[in-house]
Tab-separated table of C-alpha atoms in Angstrom:
chain	number	residue	atom	x	y	z
A	3	ILE	CA	-12.578	-26.944	10.976
A	4	ASP	CA	-11.222	-28.174	14.294
A	5	GLU	CA	-13.144	-31.401	13.655
A	6	SER	CA	-11.497	-31.720	10.258
A	7	ILE	CA	-8.083	-31.364	11.893
A	8	LYS	CA	-9.003	-33.986	14.504
A	9	LEU	CA	-9.989	-36.379	11.723
A	10	ASP	CA	-6.798	-35.823	9.736
A	11	LYS	CA	-3.982	-33.921	11.409
A	12	ASN	CA	-1.911	-34.211	8.224
A	13	TYR	CA	-4.307	-32.314	5.927
A	14	ALA	CA	-2.568	-28.975	5.401
A	15	LEU	CA	-5.555	-27.117	3.956
A	16	SER	CA	-7.522	-27.556	7.181
A	17	TYR	CA	-4.860	-25.499	8.921
A	18	VAL	CA	-4.984	-22.919	6.117
A	19	CYS	CA	-8.760	-22.615	6.491
A	20	ARG	CA	-8.583	-22.324	10.256
A	21	GLY	CA	-5.787	-19.762	10.085
A	22	THR	CA	-7.634	-17.701	7.477
A	23	LEU	CA	-10.886	-17.694	9.425
A	24	LEU	CA	-9.154	-17.031	12.723
A	25	TYR	CA	-7.454	-13.950	11.360
A	26	ALA	CA	-10.529	-12.748	9.467
A	27	PHE	CA	-12.699	-12.788	12.565
A	28	THR	CA	-10.226	-12.013	15.360
A	29	LYS	CA	-7.165	-10.359	13.751
A	30	ASP	CA	-5.185	-12.620	16.081
A	31	THR	CA	-1.722	-13.448	14.748
A	32	ILE	CA	-1.917	-16.851	16.452
A	33	CYS	CA	-3.206	-17.885	13.021
A	34	LEU	CA	0.411	-17.749	11.820
A	35	ALA	CA	1.048	-21.017	13.684
A	36	ASP	CA	-1.565	-22.684	11.481
A	37	PHE	CA	-0.039	-21.250	8.301
A	38	ASN	CA	3.464	-22.245	9.394
A	39	LYS	CA	2.294	-25.789	10.165
A	40	ALA	CA	0.555	-26.009	6.774
A	41	ILE	CA	3.742	-24.849	5.008
A	42	LYS	CA	5.785	-27.521	6.794
A	43	MET	CA	3.250	-30.113	5.666
A	44	ASN	CA	2.847	-28.835	2.120
A	45	PRO	CA	5.577	-26.311	1.178
A	46	GLU	CA	4.566	-26.341	-2.501
A	47	LYS	CA	1.015	-24.993	-1.997
A	48	SER	CA	0.868	-21.358	-3.133
A	49	ILE	CA	-2.364	-20.437	-1.313
A	50	ILE	CA	-0.694	-20.958	2.047
A	51	TYR	CA	1.967	-18.372	1.269
A	52	SER	CA	-0.511	-15.854	-0.132
A	53	ASN	CA	-2.801	-16.141	2.903
A	54	ARG	CA	0.077	-15.873	5.369
A	55	GLY	CA	1.416	-12.963	3.343
A	56	LEU	CA	-1.872	-11.118	3.813
A	57	VAL	CA	-1.541	-11.449	7.583
A	58	TYR	CA	2.020	-10.131	7.430
A	59	LEU	CA	0.830	-7.271	5.202
A	60	GLU	CA	-1.910	-6.273	7.635
A	61	GLU	CA	0.579	-6.511	10.488
A	62	HIS	CA	2.963	-4.212	8.537
A	63	LYS	CA	5.640	-6.895	8.282
A	64	LEU	CA	6.226	-5.980	4.671
A	65	ASP	CA	9.459	-7.893	4.059
A	66	LYS	CA	7.867	-11.131	5.261
A	67	ALA	CA	4.734	-10.411	3.222
A	68	LEU	CA	6.771	-9.780	0.076
A	69	LYS	CA	8.679	-13.024	0.556
A	70	ASP	CA	5.415	-14.954	0.897
A	71	PHE	CA	3.782	-13.305	-2.129
A	72	ASN	CA	6.895	-14.001	-4.202
A	73	ASN	CA	6.820	-17.648	-3.092
A	74	SER	CA	3.142	-17.890	-3.956
A	75	ILE	CA	3.811	-16.547	-7.469
A	76	ARG	CA	6.909	-18.736	-7.897
A	77	LEU	CA	4.889	-21.836	-7.046
A	78	GLU	CA	1.920	-20.842	-9.186
A	79	PRO	CA	2.885	-18.273	-11.856
A	80	ASN	CA	-0.720	-17.899	-13.050
A	81	ASN	CA	-1.901	-17.128	-9.529
A	82	TYR	CA	-4.263	-14.130	-9.641
A	83	ASN	CA	-4.218	-13.659	-5.874
A	84	GLY	CA	-0.435	-13.693	-5.639
A	85	TYR	CA	-0.155	-10.743	-8.031
A	86	ASN	CA	-3.150	-8.908	-6.603
A	87	TYR	CA	-1.891	-9.271	-3.036
A	88	ARG	CA	1.648	-8.276	-3.949
A	89	GLY	CA	0.124	-5.246	-5.665
A	90	LEU	CA	-1.483	-4.344	-2.328
A	91	LEU	CA	1.935	-4.537	-0.706
A	92	TYR	CA	3.539	-2.300	-3.312
A	93	TYR	CA	0.644	0.133	-2.953
A	94	ALA	CA	1.228	0.235	0.824
A	95	LYS	CA	4.923	0.933	0.174
A	96	GLU	CA	3.955	3.657	-2.324
A	97	GLU	CA	5.781	1.766	-5.080
A	98	TYR	CA	3.044	2.526	-7.561
A	99	ALA	CA	4.824	1.403	-10.749
A	100	LYS	CA	5.350	-2.059	-9.249
A	101	ALA	CA	1.767	-2.141	-7.982
A	102	LEU	CA	0.499	-1.303	-11.486
A	103	MET	CA	2.593	-4.085	-13.027
A	104	ASP	CA	1.160	-6.629	-10.589
A	105	TYR	CA	-2.426	-5.436	-11.027
A	106	ASN	CA	-1.979	-5.533	-14.817
A	107	THR	CA	-0.819	-9.139	-14.535
A	108	ALA	CA	-3.651	-10.052	-12.165
A	109	ILE	CA	-6.214	-8.557	-14.560
A	110	GLN	CA	-4.662	-10.422	-17.499
A	111	LEU	CA	-5.029	-13.637	-15.513
A	112	ASP	CA	-8.639	-12.957	-14.487
A	113	SER	CA	-10.484	-10.013	-16.020
A	114	SER	CA	-13.737	-11.126	-14.375
A	115	ASN	CA	-12.513	-10.269	-10.871
A	116	TRP	CA	-13.535	-6.772	-9.754
A	117	ASN	CA	-10.756	-6.519	-7.197
A	118	GLY	CA	-7.912	-6.074	-9.672
A	119	PHE	CA	-9.690	-3.228	-11.467
A	120	ASN	CA	-10.661	-1.614	-8.165
A	121	ASN	CA	-7.111	-1.802	-6.816
A	122	ARG	CA	-5.567	-0.556	-10.025
A	123	ALA	CA	-8.002	2.380	-10.010
A	124	LEU	CA	-6.688	3.343	-6.563
A	125	VAL	CA	-3.130	3.404	-7.907
A	126	PHE	CA	-4.204	5.527	-10.866
A	127	MET	CA	-5.794	7.990	-8.450
A	128	LYS	CA	-2.572	8.153	-6.413
A	129	ILE	CA	-0.565	9.018	-9.530
A	130	PHE	CA	-3.217	11.499	-10.741
A	131	ASP	CA	-4.188	9.472	-13.818
A	132	PHE	CA	-7.881	10.109	-13.373
A	133	LYS	CA	-8.895	8.991	-16.860
A	134	HIS	CA	-7.627	5.450	-16.272
A	135	ALA	CA	-8.859	5.499	-12.679
A	136	LYS	CA	-12.404	6.196	-13.865
A	137	GLU	CA	-12.184	3.492	-16.538
A	138	ASP	CA	-11.072	0.897	-13.989
A	139	ILE	CA	-13.550	1.881	-11.300
A	140	ASP	CA	-16.314	1.652	-13.919
A	141	LYS	CA	-15.094	-1.814	-14.958
A	142	ALA	CA	-15.090	-2.924	-11.321
A	143	PHE	CA	-18.587	-1.487	-10.833
A	144	ASN	CA	-19.856	-3.258	-13.967
A	145	LEU	CA	-18.568	-6.530	-12.548
A	146	ASP	CA	-20.195	-5.989	-9.119
A	147	SER	CA	-22.613	-3.069	-8.912
A	148	THR	CA	-23.616	-3.717	-5.298
A	149	ASN	CA	-20.112	-3.847	-3.840
A	150	SER	CA	-19.788	-1.223	-1.118
A	151	ILE	CA	-16.001	-1.070	-1.470
A	152	ILE	CA	-16.148	-0.258	-5.179
A	153	ILE	CA	-18.836	2.344	-4.619
A	154	SER	CA	-16.828	3.965	-1.801
A	155	ASN	CA	-13.774	4.107	-4.042
A	156	ARG	CA	-15.806	5.586	-6.878
A	157	ALA	CA	-16.983	8.215	-4.390
A	158	TRP	CA	-13.336	8.980	-3.621
A	159	TYR	CA	-12.745	9.460	-7.354
A	160	TYR	CA	-15.698	11.861	-7.522
A	161	ALA	CA	-14.530	13.788	-4.453
A	162	ILE	CA	-10.993	14.197	-5.805
A	163	ASN	CA	-12.495	15.531	-9.019
A	164	ASN	CA	-14.756	17.964	-7.123
A	165	LYS	CA	-17.977	16.137	-8.005
A	166	LEU	CA	-19.171	16.277	-4.423
A	167	ASP	CA	-22.862	15.563	-5.071
A	168	LEU	CA	-21.959	12.326	-6.855
A	169	ALA	CA	-19.469	11.461	-4.116
A	170	LEU	CA	-22.128	11.907	-1.408
A	171	GLN	CA	-24.641	9.923	-3.427
A	172	ASP	CA	-22.196	7.025	-3.729
A	173	LEU	CA	-21.156	7.167	-0.074
A	174	ASN	CA	-24.783	7.128	1.090
A	175	TYR	CA	-25.462	4.158	-1.174
A	176	SER	CA	-22.312	2.409	0.049
A	177	ILE	CA	-23.431	2.842	3.656
A	178	LYS	CA	-26.899	1.547	2.779
A	179	LEU	CA	-25.318	-1.577	1.288
A	180	TRP	CA	-22.857	-2.075	4.157
A	181	PRO	CA	-23.880	-0.140	7.273
A	182	SER	CA	-20.656	-0.997	9.116
A	183	ASN	CA	-18.360	0.352	6.363
A	184	LEU	CA	-16.376	2.801	8.509
A	185	PHE	CA	-14.364	3.929	5.490
A	186	ALA	CA	-17.565	5.227	3.840
A	187	TYR	CA	-18.611	7.133	6.974
A	188	ALA	CA	-15.174	8.722	7.322
A	189	ASN	CA	-15.109	9.722	3.658
A	190	ARG	CA	-18.629	11.121	3.863
A	191	GLY	CA	-17.473	13.313	6.749
A	192	ASP	CA	-14.530	14.464	4.641
A	193	VAL	CA	-16.813	15.281	1.706
A	194	PHE	CA	-19.142	17.294	3.943
A	195	GLY	CA	-16.088	19.258	5.044
A	196	MET	CA	-15.029	20.109	1.478
C-alpha cells in the first residue's frame, strides 16, 4: 500500500486501506492520520467515515464514532456497514432500541450478511427476547456455518438458557475453528463454572 501511495499521493482510498490495515494488525491509532488525510482528499466517501468510526468506537470515543457513522449514512443512505457499525455503537452504549433499529435497517439492505443477524441476536439476548435471538443466530449460522464468532454467540444463547451441554459443544467447535478465539475460551470457562 505504501507503494500505491508513492505512485499517487492523491488517491484517498490508498490511505483508507493503509489506515484500516494498520489498525487491524497493530491497534495503533496513528491510522487516524491516514483516515483524516483521506477525508480531506475525498470528504464525500462514506467508507472513510465508517472505517474511522470503527477506530473511534474501539477506542471508546463514542461521540466521534457516532458522528462518523452518521456522516457515512448521510453520504450513502443504503450503506449496510454504516447502519451495522452504528448499531455496534448503540449496543456499546446500551441503547438497545436504537441498536435494533439500525440492525433492522442493515438487514433490510443486505439480508445475505451474517453480521447483522448475529449482532441483532446479541441485542435480543440483552433484552431477554430469546425467541428472536435464537431465530437470528440460526439465520446467521445458516449464512456461515463455520464462523467461530456466530458459534460462540450461539453458545452464549445456549448457556443463558441453561443448555450447557450444547453451549460446551459449540464453544469446543468454535475453538477448533479459531484456536485463538479468546472469547470462546473465556465463555467455556464460565460454562464449566455454571
